[in-house]
C-alpha positions as a printed NumPy array, in Angstrom:
array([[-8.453, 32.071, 11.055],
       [-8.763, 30.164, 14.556],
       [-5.788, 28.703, 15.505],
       [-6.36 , 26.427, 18.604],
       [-3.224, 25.569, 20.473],
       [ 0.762, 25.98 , 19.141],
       [ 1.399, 22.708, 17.521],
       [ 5.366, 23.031, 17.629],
       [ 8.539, 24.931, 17.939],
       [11.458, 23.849, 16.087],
       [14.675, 24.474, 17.519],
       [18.583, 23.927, 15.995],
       [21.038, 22.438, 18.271],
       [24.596, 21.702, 17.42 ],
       [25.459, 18.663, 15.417],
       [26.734, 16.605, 18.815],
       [24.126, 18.159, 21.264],
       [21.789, 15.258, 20.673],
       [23.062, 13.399, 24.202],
       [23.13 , 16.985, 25.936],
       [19.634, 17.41 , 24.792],
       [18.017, 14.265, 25.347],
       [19.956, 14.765, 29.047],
       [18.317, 17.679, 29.456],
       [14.551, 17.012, 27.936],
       [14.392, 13.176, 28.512],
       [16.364, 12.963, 32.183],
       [16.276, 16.472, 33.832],
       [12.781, 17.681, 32.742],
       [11.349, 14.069, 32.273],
       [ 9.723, 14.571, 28.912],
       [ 9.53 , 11.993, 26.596],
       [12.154, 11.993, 22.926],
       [10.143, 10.629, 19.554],
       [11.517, 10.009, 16.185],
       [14.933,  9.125, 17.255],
       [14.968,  6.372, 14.922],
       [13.472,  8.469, 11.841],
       [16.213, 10.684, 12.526],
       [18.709,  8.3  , 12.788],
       [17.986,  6.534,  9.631],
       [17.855,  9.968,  7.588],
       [14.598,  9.56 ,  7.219],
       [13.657, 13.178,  8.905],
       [16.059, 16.351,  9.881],
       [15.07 , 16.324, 13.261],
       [13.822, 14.532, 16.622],
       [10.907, 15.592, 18.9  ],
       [10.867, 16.366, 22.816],
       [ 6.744, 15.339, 23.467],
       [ 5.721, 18.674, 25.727],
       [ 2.211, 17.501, 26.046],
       [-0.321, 15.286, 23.64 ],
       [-0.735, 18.112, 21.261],
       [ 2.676, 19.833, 21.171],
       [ 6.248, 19.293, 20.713],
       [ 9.621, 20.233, 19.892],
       [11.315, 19.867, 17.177],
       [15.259, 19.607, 17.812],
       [17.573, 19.503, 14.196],
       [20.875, 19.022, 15.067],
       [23.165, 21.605, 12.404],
       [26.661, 22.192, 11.88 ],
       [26.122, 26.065, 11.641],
       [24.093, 26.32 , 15.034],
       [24.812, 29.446, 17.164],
       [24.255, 29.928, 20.663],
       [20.536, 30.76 , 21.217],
       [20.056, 34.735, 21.118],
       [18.921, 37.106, 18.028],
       [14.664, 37.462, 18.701],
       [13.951, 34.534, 20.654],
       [13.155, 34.936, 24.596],
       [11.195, 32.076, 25.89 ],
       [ 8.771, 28.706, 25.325],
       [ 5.993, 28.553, 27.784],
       [ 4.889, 25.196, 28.217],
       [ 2.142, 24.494, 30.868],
       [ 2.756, 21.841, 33.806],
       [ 0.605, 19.859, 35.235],
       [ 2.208, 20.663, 38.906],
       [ 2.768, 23.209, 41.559],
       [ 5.445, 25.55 , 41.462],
       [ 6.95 , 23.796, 44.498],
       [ 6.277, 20.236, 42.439],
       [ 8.37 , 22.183, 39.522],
       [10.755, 23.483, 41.426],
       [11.992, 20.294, 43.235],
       [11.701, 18.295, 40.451],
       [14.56 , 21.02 , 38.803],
       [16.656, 20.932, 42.141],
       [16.374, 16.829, 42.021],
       [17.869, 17.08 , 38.652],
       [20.518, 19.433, 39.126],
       [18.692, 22.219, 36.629],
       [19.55 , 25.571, 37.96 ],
       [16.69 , 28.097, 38.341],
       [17.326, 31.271, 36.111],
       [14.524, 33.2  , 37.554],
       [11.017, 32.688, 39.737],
       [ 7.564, 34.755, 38.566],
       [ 4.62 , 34.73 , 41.048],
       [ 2.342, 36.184, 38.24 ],
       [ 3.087, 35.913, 34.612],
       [-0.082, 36.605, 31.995],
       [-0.217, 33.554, 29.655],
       [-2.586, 32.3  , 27.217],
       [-4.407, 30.681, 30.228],
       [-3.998, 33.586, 32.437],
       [-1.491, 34.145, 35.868],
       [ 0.071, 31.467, 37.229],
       [ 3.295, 30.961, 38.597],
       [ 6.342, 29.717, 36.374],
       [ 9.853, 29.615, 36.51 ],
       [12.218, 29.759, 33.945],
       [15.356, 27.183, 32.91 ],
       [17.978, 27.562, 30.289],
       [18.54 , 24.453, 28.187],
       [22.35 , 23.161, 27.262],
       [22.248, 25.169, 24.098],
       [20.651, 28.799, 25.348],
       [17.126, 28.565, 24.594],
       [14.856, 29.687, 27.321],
       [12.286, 27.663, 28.903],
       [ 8.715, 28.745, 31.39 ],
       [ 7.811, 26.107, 33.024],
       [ 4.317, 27.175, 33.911],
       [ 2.428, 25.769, 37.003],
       [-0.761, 24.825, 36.489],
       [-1.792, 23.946, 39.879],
       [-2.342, 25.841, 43.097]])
């Protein structure tokens, strides 16, 4: 088997975090929401966040949803940026900083990244990928 690239993540949220998460996703990290209107109509469980052309989220809003914790630690998702282009953009949105990493090994190698906590507990790298 040769798997290429990660294709998605699906992630619960509560049943009213869909505002708090397109705030967060759409307005604070400035990535695009699809299938709002699948959703909507019942059509599909879940929305998307668009990461990158290749790769999104899935979010499925759920009436049982627990705080993030159990095994999950972190997404990684690559940005086309500097770490000081990240990093402003999260101060310009009011997204606090949970910690900074001058080297972390990815699946592209070392680069800096920092890492955010969404509205519902996940962890997120934001991974620079330029100098």
């Amino acid at each position: 088997m040769n798997a290429t690239e990660i294709d998605h993540a699906k992630l619960l949220i509560p049943d009213d975090g869909i505002e708090t998460a397109c705030a967060f996703y759409r307005d604070a990290l400035g990535f695009g929401i699809e299938g709002m209107e699948r959703y909507e109509s019942g059509e599909k469980p879940f929305f998307s966040v668009r990461l990158a052309p290749g790769a999104v989220l899935h979010l499925e809003p759920d009436e049982s949803f627990e705080e993030a914790g159990g095994g999950y630690d972190h997404i990684a998702v690559r940005v086309d940026d500097t770490i000081d282009g990240i990093e402003a953009t999260l101060e310009d949105a009011g997204v606090e900083i949970e910690r900074h990493l001058t080297s972390p090994v990815g699946a592209t190698g070392v680069a800096p990244a920092v890492y955010v906590v969404d509205p519902f507990g996940y962890r997120i790298e934001l991974k620079a990928e330029r100098e």
